[in-house]
Amino acid sequence: MLSIKDVSVRYGRSVDALRNVSFDVPEGEVVSVLGGNGAGKTTLLRAISATLKLHRGALTSGQISFDGKRIDKLDPARIVEQQVIQVPEGRQVFARMSVDENLRAGGLTADPKRRSVARDRIYELFPRLEERSKQPAGLLSGGEQQMLAIGRAMMCEPKLLLMDEPSLGLAPQLIARIGQIVQQINSEFGTAILLIEQNASMALRVSHRAVVLEVGELALEGNAAELAESDEVQALYLGGH
Ligand code: ATP
């Protein structure tokens, strides 16, 4: 479904953020991208969603295809039209707008007839958001804002959802809840998900496959359950020995 081939990204003259990264996200699967600070995870998402074009001086090479078509030369708005939707890092909800208005803003590009269906399904997935639908989004807790950011992205009925560190800054209980939501979206909506996470144990639990980035290069790739058992992932990312 999503195919990343030999993708390299350089910021300015000297920072090689990604070097020849290749892997696929198969239809209907959850693939997580693990790696420490500065490994290039966010850069990879920006390359796919084309938001790297908004960073002056970022140079990208390689090929990114979605459903068999090259998308790496498209603008961000055209990527959204392909139903490849990014949940931004750090939530970025519209604080003064109500929960409901935030969701409607997410669905502006969708077919109007489908908008209310999409919203009903999102409220089913997040009953807490429905309870607070009239409240300003800025008054929600951090976890609720993260749910709203995910719900807003789901308003576009994505075929592929790009999630940038959804568990960042959340308490352990909420991290587990985010993991459940990832699985629910994947199984109930059939959405493929590319999940960027520093929380490797949650990510590996909810993913079919995973890749590990180390300083811009693809270091490991495979079935998530098998990677979780590997000595290297245990030692580096799961606190094992
Ligand atoms: P983190 O988890 O800390 O967000 P990450 O794995 O997402 O890390 P990136 O944010 O993709 O990593 O950064 C990869 C490299 O590119 C780092 O060395 C970072 O300093 C550099 N970088 C990121 N954005 C820019 C930018 N706009 N200009 C210059 N260098 C950048």
Short mmCIF file of N, CA, C and O in Angstrom, two decimals, residues 3 13 24 66 77-79 114 124 130 143 158 184 200 203:
data_model
loop_
_atom_site.label_atom_id
_atom_site.label_comp_id
_atom_site.label_asym_id
_atom_site.label_seq_id
_atom_site.Cartn_x
_atom_site.Cartn_y
_atom_site.Cartn_z
N SER A 3 4.77 2.40 -0.05
CA SER A 3 6.09 1.84 -0.31
C SER A 3 7.12 2.97 -0.26
O SER A 3 6.99 3.97 -0.95
N ARG A 13 22.89 22.02 4.63
CA ARG A 13 24.04 21.43 3.95
C ARG A 13 24.57 20.19 4.66
O ARG A 13 25.22 19.36 4.06
N ASP A 24 7.89 -1.12 3.59
CA ASP A 24 6.50 -1.00 3.12
C ASP A 24 5.54 -0.99 4.31
O ASP A 24 5.82 -1.57 5.35
N PHE A 66 2.01 5.27 -3.07
CA PHE A 66 0.82 4.86 -2.31
C PHE A 66 -0.17 4.27 -3.29
O PHE A 66 -0.46 4.88 -4.32
N ALA A 77 -1.58 19.07 0.37
CA ALA A 77 -3.03 18.99 0.17
C ALA A 77 -3.41 17.80 -0.73
O ALA A 77 -4.45 17.17 -0.54
N ARG A 78 -2.56 17.52 -1.72
CA ARG A 78 -2.82 16.38 -2.61
C ARG A 78 -2.62 15.05 -1.88
O ARG A 78 -3.30 14.07 -2.16
N ILE A 79 -1.71 15.04 -0.92
CA ILE A 79 -1.49 13.82 -0.13
C ILE A 79 -2.74 13.54 0.70
O ILE A 79 -3.20 12.40 0.80
N ARG A 114 -20.78 12.14 3.96
CA ARG A 114 -20.13 11.15 4.82
C ARG A 114 -19.69 11.74 6.16
O ARG A 114 -19.37 11.01 7.09
N GLU A 124 -18.54 7.20 18.75
CA GLU A 124 -18.67 5.83 19.29
C GLU A 124 -17.33 5.33 19.83
O GLU A 124 -17.24 4.68 20.87
N GLU A 130 -17.75 12.86 22.95
CA GLU A 130 -19.16 13.22 22.73
C GLU A 130 -19.71 13.94 23.97
O GLU A 130 -20.40 14.96 23.85
N GLY A 143 -4.75 13.79 27.52
CA GLY A 143 -5.17 12.54 26.88
C GLY A 143 -6.38 12.77 25.96
O GLY A 143 -6.44 12.24 24.86
N PRO A 158 -9.27 8.17 6.64
CA PRO A 158 -7.99 7.84 6.04
C PRO A 158 -7.88 6.36 5.65
O PRO A 158 -8.45 5.49 6.31
N GLN A 184 -8.06 -0.59 17.74
CA GLN A 184 -9.49 -0.47 17.37
C GLN A 184 -9.67 0.18 16.00
O GLN A 184 -10.47 -0.27 15.20
N ALA A 200 8.41 1.86 22.97
CA ALA A 200 8.54 0.67 22.13
C ALA A 200 7.64 -0.47 22.60
O ALA A 200 7.11 -1.22 21.78
N ALA A 203 4.15 0.16 21.34
CA ALA A 203 4.10 0.11 19.87
C ALA A 203 4.21 -1.34 19.38
O ALA A 203 3.45 -1.75 18.50
#
